[in-house]
PDB file of C-alpha atoms in Angstrom:
ATOM      1  CA  UNK A   1     -88.846 -32.764  13.324  1.00  0.00           C
ATOM      2  CA  UNK A   2     -86.959 -32.275  10.058  1.00  0.00           C
ATOM      3  CA  UNK A   3     -83.192 -32.124  10.318  1.00  0.00           C
ATOM      4  CA  UNK A   4     -80.730 -29.713   8.767  1.00  0.00           C
ATOM      5  CA  UNK A   5     -81.089 -29.743   4.987  1.00  0.00           C
ATOM      6  CA  UNK A   6     -78.240 -28.855   2.671  1.00  0.00           C
ATOM      7  CA  UNK A   7     -78.418 -28.397  -1.095  1.00  0.00           C
ATOM      8  CA  UNK A   8     -76.981 -29.394  -3.412  1.00  0.00           C
ATOM      9  CA  UNK A   9     -75.515 -32.625  -2.034  1.00  0.00           C
ATOM     10  CA  UNK A  10     -72.917 -32.953  -4.762  1.00  0.00           C
ATOM     11  CA  UNK A  11     -71.531 -30.534  -7.295  1.00  0.00           C
ATOM     12  CA  UNK A  12     -68.601 -30.226  -9.654  1.00  0.00           C
ATOM     13  CA  UNK A  13     -67.100 -26.915 -10.667  1.00  0.00           C
ATOM     14  CA  UNK A  14     -63.999 -25.764 -12.490  1.00  0.00           C
ATOM     15  CA  UNK A  15     -61.300 -23.428 -11.255  1.00  0.00           C
ATOM     16  CA  UNK A  16     -62.274 -19.792 -11.330  1.00  0.00           C
ATOM     17  CA  UNK A  17     -65.998 -20.420 -11.072  1.00  0.00           C
ATOM     18  CA  UNK A  18     -68.105 -19.543  -8.059  1.00  0.00           C
ATOM     19  CA  UNK A  19     -70.502 -21.671  -6.051  1.00  0.00           C
ATOM     20  CA  UNK A  20     -73.398 -21.069  -3.687  1.00  0.00           C
ATOM     21  CA  UNK A  21     -74.433 -23.636  -1.105  1.00  0.00           C
ATOM     22  CA  UNK A  22     -77.684 -23.544   0.811  1.00  0.00           C
ATOM     23  CA  UNK A  23     -78.649 -24.637   4.301  1.00  0.00           C
ATOM     24  CA  UNK A  24     -82.063 -24.862   5.965  1.00  0.00           C
ATOM     25  CA  UNK A  25     -81.726 -25.235   9.734  1.00  0.00           C
ATOM     26  CA  UNK A  26     -83.943 -27.194  12.055  1.00  0.00           C
ATOM     27  CA  UNK A  27     -87.188 -25.340  12.666  1.00  0.00           C
ATOM     28  CA  UNK A  28     -86.759 -22.915  15.561  1.00  0.00           C
ATOM     29  CA  UNK A  29     -82.990 -22.871  15.362  1.00  0.00           C
ATOM     30  CA  UNK A  30     -81.610 -19.386  14.853  1.00  0.00           C
ATOM     31  CA  UNK A  31     -77.882 -20.115  14.732  1.00  0.00           C
ATOM     32  CA  UNK A  32     -76.254 -21.529  11.622  1.00  0.00           C
ATOM     33  CA  UNK A  33     -72.581 -22.451  11.352  1.00  0.00           C
ATOM     34  CA  UNK A  34     -70.540 -23.607   8.392  1.00  0.00           C
ATOM     35  CA  UNK A  35     -67.572 -25.968   8.462  1.00  0.00           C
ATOM     36  CA  UNK A  36     -65.215 -27.280   5.820  1.00  0.00           C
ATOM     37  CA  UNK A  37     -64.048 -30.876   6.035  1.00  0.00           C
ATOM     38  CA  UNK A  38     -61.040 -32.073   4.077  1.00  0.00           C
ATOM     39  CA  UNK A  39     -59.233 -35.421   4.443  1.00  0.00           C
ATOM     40  CA  UNK A  40     -56.980 -35.449   7.478  1.00  0.00           C
ATOM     41  CA  UNK A  41     -57.940 -31.913   8.533  1.00  0.00           C
ATOM     42  CA  UNK A  42     -61.035 -32.500  10.547  1.00  0.00           C
ATOM     43  CA  UNK A  43     -63.655 -29.810  10.423  1.00  0.00           C
ATOM     44  CA  UNK A  44     -62.529 -26.230   9.997  1.00  0.00           C
ATOM     45  CA  UNK A  45     -64.837 -23.450  11.151  1.00  0.00           C
ATOM     46  CA  UNK A  46     -65.884 -21.006   8.441  1.00  0.00           C
ATOM     47  CA  UNK A  47     -68.448 -18.708  10.084  1.00  0.00           C
ATOM     48  CA  UNK A  48     -71.498 -18.554  12.307  1.00  0.00           C
ATOM     49  CA  UNK A  49     -74.683 -16.528  11.893  1.00  0.00           C
ATOM     50  CA  UNK A  50     -77.409 -15.660  14.341  1.00  0.00           C
ATOM     51  CA  UNK A  51     -80.434 -13.541  13.473  1.00  0.00           C
ATOM     52  CA  UNK A  52     -78.848 -12.514  10.165  1.00  0.00           C
ATOM     53  CA  UNK A  53     -75.656 -11.315  11.848  1.00  0.00           C
ATOM     54  CA  UNK A  54     -72.250 -12.920  11.501  1.00  0.00           C
ATOM     55  CA  UNK A  55     -70.971 -13.425  15.034  1.00  0.00           C
ATOM     56  CA  UNK A  56     -67.741 -15.241  14.332  1.00  0.00           C
ATOM     57  CA  UNK A  57     -65.507 -15.982  11.380  1.00  0.00           C
ATOM     58  CA  UNK A  58     -62.764 -18.537  10.852  1.00  0.00           C
ATOM     59  CA  UNK A  59     -59.416 -18.133   9.144  1.00  0.00           C
ATOM     60  CA  UNK A  60     -60.512 -18.400   5.556  1.00  0.00           C
ATOM     61  CA  UNK A  61     -59.806 -15.954   2.726  1.00  0.00           C
ATOM     62  CA  UNK A  62     -62.351 -13.379   1.670  1.00  0.00           C
ATOM     63  CA  UNK A  63     -63.416 -15.609  -1.238  1.00  0.00           C
ATOM     64  CA  UNK A  64     -65.537 -17.431   1.325  1.00  0.00           C
ATOM     65  CA  UNK A  65     -68.625 -15.514   2.351  1.00  0.00           C
ATOM     66  CA  UNK A  66     -72.013 -16.235   3.788  1.00  0.00           C
ATOM     67  CA  UNK A  67     -75.294 -14.747   4.806  1.00  0.00           C
ATOM     68  CA  UNK A  68     -78.398 -15.607   6.752  1.00  0.00           C
ATOM     69  CA  UNK A  69     -81.946 -14.723   5.883  1.00  0.00           C
ATOM     70  CA  UNK A  70     -84.779 -13.664   8.158  1.00  0.00           C
ATOM     71  CA  UNK A  71     -86.166 -17.229   8.148  1.00  0.00           C
ATOM     72  CA  UNK A  72     -82.758 -18.452   9.449  1.00  0.00           C
ATOM     73  CA  UNK A  73     -81.889 -20.150   6.183  1.00  0.00           C
ATOM     74  CA  UNK A  74     -78.268 -19.579   5.232  1.00  0.00           C
ATOM     75  CA  UNK A  75     -76.119 -19.580   2.155  1.00  0.00           C
ATOM     76  CA  UNK A  76     -72.394 -19.645   1.698  1.00  0.00           C
ATOM     77  CA  UNK A  77     -70.564 -18.557  -1.405  1.00  0.00           C
ATOM     78  CA  UNK A  78     -67.098 -19.342  -2.637  1.00  0.00           C
ATOM     79  CA  UNK A  79     -65.799 -17.205  -5.470  1.00  0.00           C
ATOM     80  CA  UNK A  80     -62.855 -17.806  -7.808  1.00  0.00           C
ATOM     81  CA  UNK A  81     -62.703 -21.479  -6.923  1.00  0.00           C
ATOM     82  CA  UNK A  82     -59.348 -23.169  -6.422  1.00  0.00           C
ATOM     83  CA  UNK A  83     -58.506 -26.863  -6.508  1.00  0.00           C
ATOM     84  CA  UNK A  84     -57.927 -26.772  -2.749  1.00  0.00           C
ATOM     85  CA  UNK A  85     -61.529 -25.761  -2.171  1.00  0.00           C
ATOM     86  CA  UNK A  86     -62.607 -29.314  -2.942  1.00  0.00           C
ATOM     87  CA  UNK A  87     -64.154 -30.478   0.300  1.00  0.00           C
ATOM     88  CA  UNK A  88     -67.271 -31.448   2.154  1.00  0.00           C
ATOM     89  CA  UNK A  89     -69.041 -28.323   3.379  1.00  0.00           C
ATOM     90  CA  UNK A  90     -71.136 -28.915   6.449  1.00  0.00           C
ATOM     91  CA  UNK A  91     -73.835 -26.718   7.862  1.00  0.00           C
ATOM     92  CA  UNK A  92     -74.902 -26.998  11.490  1.00  0.00           C
ATOM     93  CA  UNK A  93     -77.708 -25.368  13.400  1.00  0.00           C
ATOM     94  CA  UNK A  94     -78.553 -24.791  17.027  1.00  0.00           C
ATOM     95  CA  UNK A  95     -81.098 -22.784  18.956  1.00  0.00           C
ATOM     96  CA  UNK A  96     -78.708 -20.091  20.108  1.00  0.00           C
ATOM     97  CA  UNK A  97     -75.216 -21.152  19.125  1.00  0.00           C
ATOM     98  CA  UNK A  98     -75.259 -23.999  21.578  1.00  0.00           C
ATOM     99  CA  UNK A  99     -75.011 -23.222  25.274  1.00  0.00           C
ATOM    100  CA  UNK A 100     -73.119 -26.472  25.650  1.00  0.00           C
ATOM    101  CA  UNK A 101     -71.647 -26.432  22.162  1.00  0.00           C
ATOM    102  CA  UNK A 102     -73.995 -29.035  20.740  1.00  0.00           C
ATOM    103  CA  UNK A 103     -74.640 -28.567  17.045  1.00  0.00           C
ATOM    104  CA  UNK A 104     -76.900 -30.443  14.662  1.00  0.00           C
ATOM    105  CA  UNK A 105     -75.234 -31.093  11.322  1.00  0.00           C
ATOM    106  CA  UNK A 106     -76.620 -31.600   7.866  1.00  0.00           C
ATOM    107  CA  UNK A 107     -75.294 -34.261   5.512  1.00  0.00           C
ATOM    108  CA  UNK A 108     -73.093 -31.782   3.735  1.00  0.00           C
ATOM    109  CA  UNK A 109     -72.464 -30.523   0.226  1.00  0.00           C
ATOM    110  CA  UNK A 110     -69.554 -32.230  -1.466  1.00  0.00           C
ATOM    111  CA  UNK A 111     -67.767 -29.824  -3.799  1.00  0.00           C
ATOM    112  CA  UNK A 112     -65.255 -31.019  -6.357  1.00  0.00           C
ATOM    113  CA  UNK A 113     -63.183 -28.409  -8.172  1.00  0.00           C
ATOM    114  CA  UNK A 114     -61.539 -29.536 -11.409  1.00  0.00           C
TER     115      UNK A 114
ATOM    116  CA  UNK B   1     -51.644 -24.222  15.246  1.00  0.00           C
ATOM    117  CA  UNK B   2     -53.831 -27.206  15.996  1.00  0.00           C
ATOM    118  CA  UNK B   3     -55.518 -26.599  19.340  1.00  0.00           C
ATOM    119  CA  UNK B   4     -57.328 -29.941  19.418  1.00  0.00           C
ATOM    120  CA  UNK B   5     -55.409 -33.045  18.451  1.00  0.00           C
ATOM    121  CA  UNK B   6     -56.399 -36.634  17.893  1.00  0.00           C
ATOM    122  CA  UNK B   7     -53.092 -38.392  17.403  1.00  0.00           C
ATOM    123  CA  UNK B   8     -54.487 -41.789  16.480  1.00  0.00           C
ATOM    124  CA  UNK B   9     -55.988 -41.756  12.992  1.00  0.00           C
ATOM    125  CA  UNK B  10     -57.422 -45.242  13.436  1.00  0.00           C
ATOM    126  CA  UNK B  11     -58.314 -47.807  16.080  1.00  0.00           C
ATOM    127  CA  UNK B  12     -59.441 -51.413  15.743  1.00  0.00           C
ATOM    128  CA  UNK B  13     -61.078 -53.341  18.586  1.00  0.00           C
ATOM    129  CA  UNK B  14     -62.923 -56.615  19.017  1.00  0.00           C
ATOM    130  CA  UNK B  15     -66.671 -56.564  19.525  1.00  0.00           C
ATOM    131  CA  UNK B  16     -67.517 -56.573  23.244  1.00  0.00           C
ATOM    132  CA  UNK B  17     -64.220 -55.008  24.281  1.00  0.00           C
ATOM    133  CA  UNK B  18     -63.587 -51.435  25.365  1.00  0.00           C
ATOM    134  CA  UNK B  19     -62.763 -48.748  22.822  1.00  0.00           C
ATOM    135  CA  UNK B  20     -60.737 -45.792  24.091  1.00  0.00           C
ATOM    136  CA  UNK B  21     -60.404 -42.740  21.891  1.00  0.00           C
ATOM    137  CA  UNK B  22     -58.063 -39.983  22.974  1.00  0.00           C
ATOM    138  CA  UNK B  23     -57.910 -36.266  22.431  1.00  0.00           C
ATOM    139  CA  UNK B  24     -55.434 -33.596  23.565  1.00  0.00           C
ATOM    140  CA  UNK B  25     -55.903 -29.855  23.616  1.00  0.00           C
ATOM    141  CA  UNK B  26     -53.686 -26.867  24.194  1.00  0.00           C
ATOM    142  CA  UNK B  27     -56.005 -24.034  25.169  1.00  0.00           C
ATOM    143  CA  UNK B  28     -57.008 -23.880  28.823  1.00  0.00           C
ATOM    144  CA  UNK B  29     -59.839 -21.462  27.954  1.00  0.00           C
ATOM    145  CA  UNK B  30     -62.021 -24.195  26.459  1.00  0.00           C
ATOM    146  CA  UNK B  31     -65.183 -24.584  28.541  1.00  0.00           C
ATOM    147  CA  UNK B  32     -66.941 -27.480  26.822  1.00  0.00           C
ATOM    148  CA  UNK B  33     -65.697 -30.594  25.108  1.00  0.00           C
ATOM    149  CA  UNK B  34     -67.768 -32.738  22.806  1.00  0.00           C
ATOM    150  CA  UNK B  35     -67.555 -35.958  20.858  1.00  0.00           C
ATOM    151  CA  UNK B  36     -69.214 -36.400  17.502  1.00  0.00           C
ATOM    152  CA  UNK B  37     -69.608 -39.562  15.460  1.00  0.00           C
ATOM    153  CA  UNK B  38     -69.651 -39.548  11.681  1.00  0.00           C
ATOM    154  CA  UNK B  39     -70.718 -42.288   9.301  1.00  0.00           C
ATOM    155  CA  UNK B  40     -69.794 -42.074   5.590  1.00  0.00           C
ATOM    156  CA  UNK B  41     -72.079 -39.828   3.543  1.00  0.00           C
ATOM    157  CA  UNK B  42     -73.711 -38.456   6.700  1.00  0.00           C
ATOM    158  CA  UNK B  43     -73.120 -35.374   8.792  1.00  0.00           C
ATOM    159  CA  UNK B  44     -71.546 -35.673  12.243  1.00  0.00           C
ATOM    160  CA  UNK B  45     -73.941 -36.500  15.058  1.00  0.00           C
ATOM    161  CA  UNK B  46     -73.504 -35.394  18.635  1.00  0.00           C
ATOM    162  CA  UNK B  47     -72.543 -38.173  21.014  1.00  0.00           C
ATOM    163  CA  UNK B  48     -71.638 -36.798  24.425  1.00  0.00           C
ATOM    164  CA  UNK B  49     -70.183 -33.690  26.008  1.00  0.00           C
ATOM    165  CA  UNK B  50     -68.492 -32.605  29.201  1.00  0.00           C
ATOM    166  CA  UNK B  51     -68.129 -29.275  30.908  1.00  0.00           C
ATOM    167  CA  UNK B  52     -64.666 -28.140  31.933  1.00  0.00           C
ATOM    168  CA  UNK B  53     -65.821 -28.098  35.548  1.00  0.00           C
ATOM    169  CA  UNK B  54     -66.416 -31.851  35.541  1.00  0.00           C
ATOM    170  CA  UNK B  55     -64.071 -34.780  35.107  1.00  0.00           C
ATOM    171  CA  UNK B  56     -66.501 -37.450  33.970  1.00  0.00           C
ATOM    172  CA  UNK B  57     -69.778 -37.738  32.116  1.00  0.00           C
ATOM    173  CA  UNK B  58     -71.559 -40.964  31.339  1.00  0.00           C
ATOM    174  CA  UNK B  59     -74.349 -41.823  28.915  1.00  0.00           C
ATOM    175  CA  UNK B  60     -75.127 -45.485  28.512  1.00  0.00           C
ATOM    176  CA  UNK B  61     -72.181 -47.235  26.907  1.00  0.00           C
ATOM    177  CA  UNK B  62     -70.327 -43.949  26.413  1.00  0.00           C
ATOM    178  CA  UNK B  63     -68.210 -42.211  29.049  1.00  0.00           C
ATOM    179  CA  UNK B  64     -66.039 -39.165  28.574  1.00  0.00           C
ATOM    180  CA  UNK B  65     -63.200 -38.401  30.972  1.00  0.00           C
ATOM    181  CA  UNK B  66     -61.532 -35.024  31.266  1.00  0.00           C
ATOM    182  CA  UNK B  67     -58.080 -34.476  32.783  1.00  0.00           C
ATOM    183  CA  UNK B  68     -57.602 -30.713  32.845  1.00  0.00           C
ATOM    184  CA  UNK B  69     -54.109 -30.785  34.277  1.00  0.00           C
ATOM    185  CA  UNK B  70     -52.983 -32.952  31.365  1.00  0.00           C
ATOM    186  CA  UNK B  71     -55.255 -31.173  28.881  1.00  0.00           C
ATOM    187  CA  UNK B  72     -56.508 -34.555  27.817  1.00  0.00           C
ATOM    188  CA  UNK B  73     -59.877 -36.163  27.321  1.00  0.00           C
ATOM    189  CA  UNK B  74     -60.912 -39.614  26.333  1.00  0.00           C
ATOM    190  CA  UNK B  75     -64.043 -41.377  25.156  1.00  0.00           C
ATOM    191  CA  UNK B  76     -64.689 -44.896  26.426  1.00  0.00           C
ATOM    192  CA  UNK B  77     -67.165 -47.156  24.671  1.00  0.00           C
ATOM    193  CA  UNK B  78     -68.102 -50.290  26.602  1.00  0.00           C
ATOM    194  CA  UNK B  79     -68.977 -52.752  25.238  1.00  0.00           C
ATOM    195  CA  UNK B  80     -68.031 -51.896  21.672  1.00  0.00           C
ATOM    196  CA  UNK B  81     -70.443 -52.942  18.933  1.00  0.00           C
ATOM    197  CA  UNK B  82     -69.938 -53.252  15.161  1.00  0.00           C
ATOM    198  CA  UNK B  83     -72.416 -50.398  14.680  1.00  0.00           C
ATOM    199  CA  UNK B  84     -69.988 -48.132  16.539  1.00  0.00           C
ATOM    200  CA  UNK B  85     -67.613 -48.320  13.575  1.00  0.00           C
ATOM    201  CA  UNK B  86     -67.342 -44.706  12.410  1.00  0.00           C
ATOM    202  CA  UNK B  87     -65.079 -41.683  12.544  1.00  0.00           C
ATOM    203  CA  UNK B  88     -65.074 -39.985  15.947  1.00  0.00           C
ATOM    204  CA  UNK B  89     -64.291 -36.305  16.253  1.00  0.00           C
ATOM    205  CA  UNK B  90     -63.291 -34.564  19.431  1.00  0.00           C
ATOM    206  CA  UNK B  91     -64.292 -30.893  19.604  1.00  0.00           C
ATOM    207  CA  UNK B  92     -63.813 -28.029  22.025  1.00  0.00           C
ATOM    208  CA  UNK B  93     -65.590 -24.756  22.561  1.00  0.00           C
ATOM    209  CA  UNK B  94     -64.199 -21.556  23.976  1.00  0.00           C
ATOM    210  CA  UNK B  95     -66.597 -19.595  26.138  1.00  0.00           C
ATOM    211  CA  UNK B  96     -69.011 -17.521  24.016  1.00  0.00           C
ATOM    212  CA  UNK B  97     -67.029 -17.994  20.833  1.00  0.00           C
ATOM    213  CA  UNK B  98     -69.950 -19.647  18.979  1.00  0.00           C
ATOM    214  CA  UNK B  99     -67.607 -22.025  17.233  1.00  0.00           C
ATOM    215  CA  UNK B 100     -66.233 -25.506  17.781  1.00  0.00           C
ATOM    216  CA  UNK B 101     -62.638 -26.464  17.166  1.00  0.00           C
ATOM    217  CA  UNK B 102     -62.391 -30.024  15.945  1.00  0.00           C
ATOM    218  CA  UNK B 103     -59.672 -32.622  15.977  1.00  0.00           C
ATOM    219  CA  UNK B 104     -58.813 -34.487  12.798  1.00  0.00           C
ATOM    220  CA  UNK B 105     -60.802 -37.563  13.808  1.00  0.00           C
ATOM    221  CA  UNK B 106     -60.150 -41.189  14.699  1.00  0.00           C
ATOM    222  CA  UNK B 107     -61.584 -43.977  12.569  1.00  0.00           C
ATOM    223  CA  UNK B 108     -62.893 -46.747  14.837  1.00  0.00           C
ATOM    224  CA  UNK B 109     -63.394 -50.245  13.481  1.00  0.00           C
ATOM    225  CA  UNK B 110     -65.179 -52.743  15.717  1.00  0.00           C
ATOM    226  CA  UNK B 111     -64.547 -56.267  14.461  1.00  0.00           C
ATOM    227  CA  UNK B 112     -67.329 -58.854  14.942  1.00  0.00           C
TER     228      UNK B 112
END
Protein backbone atom coordinates (compact mmCIF):
# COMPACT_ATOMS: atom_id res chain seq x y z
CA UNK A 1 0.00 0.00 0.00
CA UNK A 2 1.57 3.29 -1.10
CA UNK A 3 2.13 5.85 1.62
CA UNK A 4 1.36 9.55 1.69
CA UNK A 5 3.13 11.29 -1.18
CA UNK A 6 4.11 14.94 -1.05
CA UNK A 7 5.50 17.04 -3.90
CA UNK A 8 7.78 18.79 -4.31
CA UNK A 9 10.17 17.53 -1.63
CA UNK A 10 12.33 20.64 -1.68
CA UNK A 11 11.80 24.11 -3.04
CA UNK A 12 13.31 27.56 -2.75
CA UNK A 13 11.31 30.74 -3.17
CA UNK A 14 11.88 34.42 -2.58
CA UNK A 15 9.89 36.77 -0.40
CA UNK A 16 6.63 37.88 -1.92
CA UNK A 17 6.23 34.84 -4.14
CA UNK A 18 3.58 32.19 -3.68
CA UNK A 19 3.90 28.42 -3.44
CA UNK A 20 1.62 25.44 -3.90
CA UNK A 21 2.33 22.11 -2.24
CA UNK A 22 0.62 18.87 -3.15
CA UNK A 23 -0.34 15.81 -1.13
CA UNK A 24 -1.69 12.44 -2.25
CA UNK A 25 -3.12 10.49 0.69
CA UNK A 26 -3.06 6.77 1.22
CA UNK A 27 -5.63 5.07 -0.98
CA UNK A 28 -8.99 4.99 0.79
CA UNK A 29 -8.11 7.75 3.22
CA UNK A 30 -10.53 10.66 3.03
CA UNK A 31 -9.05 12.98 5.65
CA UNK A 32 -5.99 15.09 4.91
CA UNK A 33 -4.29 17.35 7.43
CA UNK A 34 -1.44 19.80 7.02
CA UNK A 35 1.17 20.70 9.62
CA UNK A 36 4.07 23.12 9.68
CA UNK A 37 7.27 22.10 11.43
CA UNK A 38 9.88 24.66 12.38
CA UNK A 39 12.94 24.12 14.61
CA UNK A 40 11.99 24.07 18.27
CA UNK A 41 8.27 24.54 17.56
CA UNK A 42 7.13 21.02 16.99
CA UNK A 43 4.34 20.55 14.51
CA UNK A 44 1.75 23.28 14.19
CA UNK A 45 -1.67 22.39 12.80
CA UNK A 46 -2.66 24.27 9.66
CA UNK A 47 -5.96 22.71 8.54
CA UNK A 48 -7.82 19.47 7.97
CA UNK A 49 -10.03 18.44 5.06
CA UNK A 50 -12.54 15.65 4.71
CA UNK A 51 -14.57 15.02 1.57
CA UNK A 52 -13.50 18.38 0.12
CA UNK A 53 -14.64 20.29 3.21
CA UNK A 54 -12.38 22.08 5.65
CA UNK A 55 -13.38 20.85 9.09
CA UNK A 56 -10.80 22.61 11.21
CA UNK A 57 -8.26 25.38 10.84
CA UNK A 58 -5.25 26.35 12.92
CA UNK A 59 -4.04 29.79 13.92
CA UNK A 60 -2.32 30.80 10.73
CA UNK A 61 -2.88 33.97 8.70
CA UNK A 62 -5.11 33.99 5.66
CA UNK A 63 -2.04 33.73 3.40
CA UNK A 64 -2.19 30.01 4.14
CA UNK A 65 -4.98 28.23 2.32
CA UNK A 66 -5.79 24.75 1.17
CA UNK A 67 -8.25 22.63 -0.69
CA UNK A 68 -9.13 19.02 -1.26
CA UNK A 69 -10.23 17.43 -4.48
CA UNK A 70 -12.84 14.75 -5.07
CA UNK A 71 -10.11 12.07 -5.23
CA UNK A 72 -8.96 13.18 -1.72
CA UNK A 73 -5.76 14.70 -3.03
CA UNK A 74 -5.00 18.01 -1.35
CA UNK A 75 -3.05 21.15 -2.02
CA UNK A 76 -1.97 23.96 0.22
CA UNK A 77 -1.00 27.41 -0.94
CA UNK A 78 1.01 30.11 0.74
CA UNK A 79 0.84 33.54 -0.82
CA UNK A 80 3.12 36.55 -0.30
CA UNK A 81 5.84 34.43 1.23
CA UNK A 82 7.76 35.69 4.24
CA UNK A 83 11.12 34.55 5.58
CA UNK A 84 9.35 33.00 8.57
CA UNK A 85 7.44 30.67 6.29
CA UNK A 86 10.59 28.62 5.81
CA UNK A 87 9.68 25.26 7.27
CA UNK A 88 8.94 21.63 6.65
CA UNK A 89 5.31 21.24 5.60
CA UNK A 90 3.88 17.87 6.44
CA UNK A 91 0.75 16.28 5.10
CA UNK A 92 -1.00 13.48 6.96
CA UNK A 93 -3.91 11.29 6.01
CA UNK A 94 -6.33 9.05 7.83
CA UNK A 95 -9.51 7.21 6.99
CA UNK A 96 -11.84 9.56 8.83
CA UNK A 97 -9.71 12.01 10.76
CA UNK A 98 -8.49 9.31 13.07
CA UNK A 99 -10.88 7.89 15.64
CA UNK A 100 -7.89 7.45 17.92
CA UNK A 101 -5.92 10.35 16.48
CA UNK A 102 -3.53 8.22 14.47
CA UNK A 103 -2.29 9.96 11.35
CA UNK A 104 -0.03 8.75 8.57
CA UNK A 105 2.49 11.37 7.52
CA UNK A 106 4.29 12.00 4.28
CA UNK A 107 7.97 12.90 4.14
CA UNK A 108 7.20 16.57 3.85
CA UNK A 109 7.96 19.47 1.56
CA UNK A 110 10.85 21.59 2.75
CA UNK A 111 10.32 25.23 1.81
CA UNK A 112 13.11 27.77 2.00
CA UNK A 113 12.22 31.43 1.57
CA UNK A 114 15.10 33.76 0.69
CA UNK B 1 -0.14 29.06 24.83
CA UNK B 2 1.56 25.70 24.52
CA UNK B 3 -0.93 23.04 25.56
CA UNK B 4 1.47 20.13 25.12
CA UNK B 5 4.99 20.49 26.45
CA UNK B 6 8.09 18.38 26.18
CA UNK B 7 10.54 20.10 28.49
CA UNK B 8 13.56 17.99 27.65
CA UNK B 9 14.89 18.81 24.19
CA UNK B 10 17.33 15.90 24.29
CA UNK B 11 18.04 12.64 26.10
CA UNK B 12 21.02 10.30 25.89
CA UNK B 13 20.93 6.72 27.18
CA UNK B 14 23.10 3.64 26.95
CA UNK B 15 22.00 0.77 24.74
CA UNK B 16 20.03 -1.80 26.75
CA UNK B 17 18.92 0.71 29.38
CA UNK B 18 15.50 2.29 29.77
CA UNK B 19 14.62 5.50 27.96
CA UNK B 20 11.94 7.66 29.57
CA UNK B 21 10.48 10.53 27.59
CA UNK B 22 8.12 12.91 29.33
CA UNK B 23 5.26 15.09 28.23
CA UNK B 24 2.99 17.49 30.12
CA UNK B 25 -0.32 18.93 29.00
CA UNK B 26 -2.65 21.61 30.25
CA UNK B 27 -6.03 20.83 28.72
CA UNK B 28 -8.14 18.26 30.55
CA UNK B 29 -10.38 17.91 27.47
CA UNK B 30 -7.81 15.87 25.55
CA UNK B 31 -9.17 12.37 24.93
CA UNK B 32 -6.26 10.66 23.17
CA UNK B 33 -2.52 10.95 23.52
CA UNK B 34 -0.04 9.70 20.98
CA UNK B 35 3.68 9.33 20.49
CA UNK B 36 5.31 9.75 17.11
CA UNK B 37 8.90 9.04 16.13
CA UNK B 38 10.70 11.02 13.46
CA UNK B 39 13.94 10.23 11.68
CA UNK B 40 15.75 12.95 9.68
CA UNK B 41 14.34 13.52 6.20
CA UNK B 42 11.30 11.36 6.98
CA UNK B 43 7.80 12.14 8.15
CA UNK B 44 6.73 11.26 11.70
CA UNK B 45 5.56 7.70 12.21
CA UNK B 46 2.98 6.63 14.75
CA UNK B 47 4.40 4.71 17.68
CA UNK B 48 1.79 4.19 20.37
CA UNK B 49 -1.30 5.85 21.77
CA UNK B 50 -3.40 5.86 24.91
CA UNK B 51 -6.97 6.80 25.61
CA UNK B 52 -7.68 9.22 28.43
CA UNK B 53 -9.71 6.51 30.15
CA UNK B 54 -6.65 4.30 30.58
CA UNK B 55 -3.45 4.76 32.52
CA UNK B 56 -1.16 2.39 30.67
CA UNK B 57 -0.72 0.95 27.20
CA UNK B 58 2.00 -1.43 26.16
CA UNK B 59 3.30 -2.50 22.76
CA UNK B 60 6.43 -4.59 22.76
CA UNK B 61 9.33 -2.52 24.05
CA UNK B 62 7.18 0.61 24.24
CA UNK B 63 4.89 1.53 27.13
CA UNK B 64 3.00 4.76 27.61
CA UNK B 65 1.81 5.83 31.04
CA UNK B 66 -0.84 8.46 31.64
CA UNK B 67 -1.29 10.33 34.93
CA UNK B 68 -4.41 12.43 34.46
CA UNK B 69 -4.28 14.08 37.86
CA UNK B 70 -0.80 15.37 37.08
CA UNK B 71 -1.60 15.96 33.40
CA UNK B 72 1.52 14.02 32.56
CA UNK B 73 2.39 11.16 30.27
CA UNK B 74 5.57 9.31 29.64
CA UNK B 75 6.96 6.90 27.08
CA UNK B 76 9.20 4.09 28.30
CA UNK B 77 11.43 2.21 25.89
CA UNK B 78 12.95 -0.97 27.30
CA UNK B 79 15.51 -2.04 26.30
CA UNK B 80 16.71 0.92 24.27
CA UNK B 81 18.40 0.19 20.95
CA UNK B 82 20.59 2.40 18.73
CA UNK B 83 17.86 2.29 16.07
CA UNK B 84 15.57 4.09 18.52
CA UNK B 85 17.67 7.23 18.12
CA UNK B 86 15.22 9.77 16.69
CA UNK B 87 13.08 12.73 17.66
CA UNK B 88 10.00 11.74 19.65
CA UNK B 89 6.90 13.89 19.58
CA UNK B 90 4.10 13.74 22.09
CA UNK B 91 0.69 14.71 20.71
CA UNK B 92 -2.81 15.13 22.09
CA UNK B 93 -6.23 15.18 20.52
CA UNK B 94 -9.33 16.93 21.75
CA UNK B 95 -12.55 15.05 21.18
CA UNK B 96 -13.81 15.49 17.59
CA UNK B 97 -11.45 18.33 16.84
CA UNK B 98 -9.78 16.49 13.92
CA UNK B 99 -6.41 17.91 14.83
CA UNK B 100 -3.42 16.91 16.92
CA UNK B 101 -1.54 19.28 19.16
CA UNK B 102 2.13 18.40 19.27
CA UNK B 103 4.90 19.03 21.72
CA UNK B 104 8.21 20.43 20.51
CA UNK B 105 9.90 17.02 20.54
CA UNK B 106 12.69 15.27 22.41
CA UNK B 107 15.77 14.06 20.57
CA UNK B 108 16.75 10.61 21.87
CA UNK B 109 20.26 9.30 21.36
CA UNK B 110 20.92 5.67 22.25
CA UNK B 111 24.65 5.09 22.59
CA UNK B 112 26.02 1.65 21.61
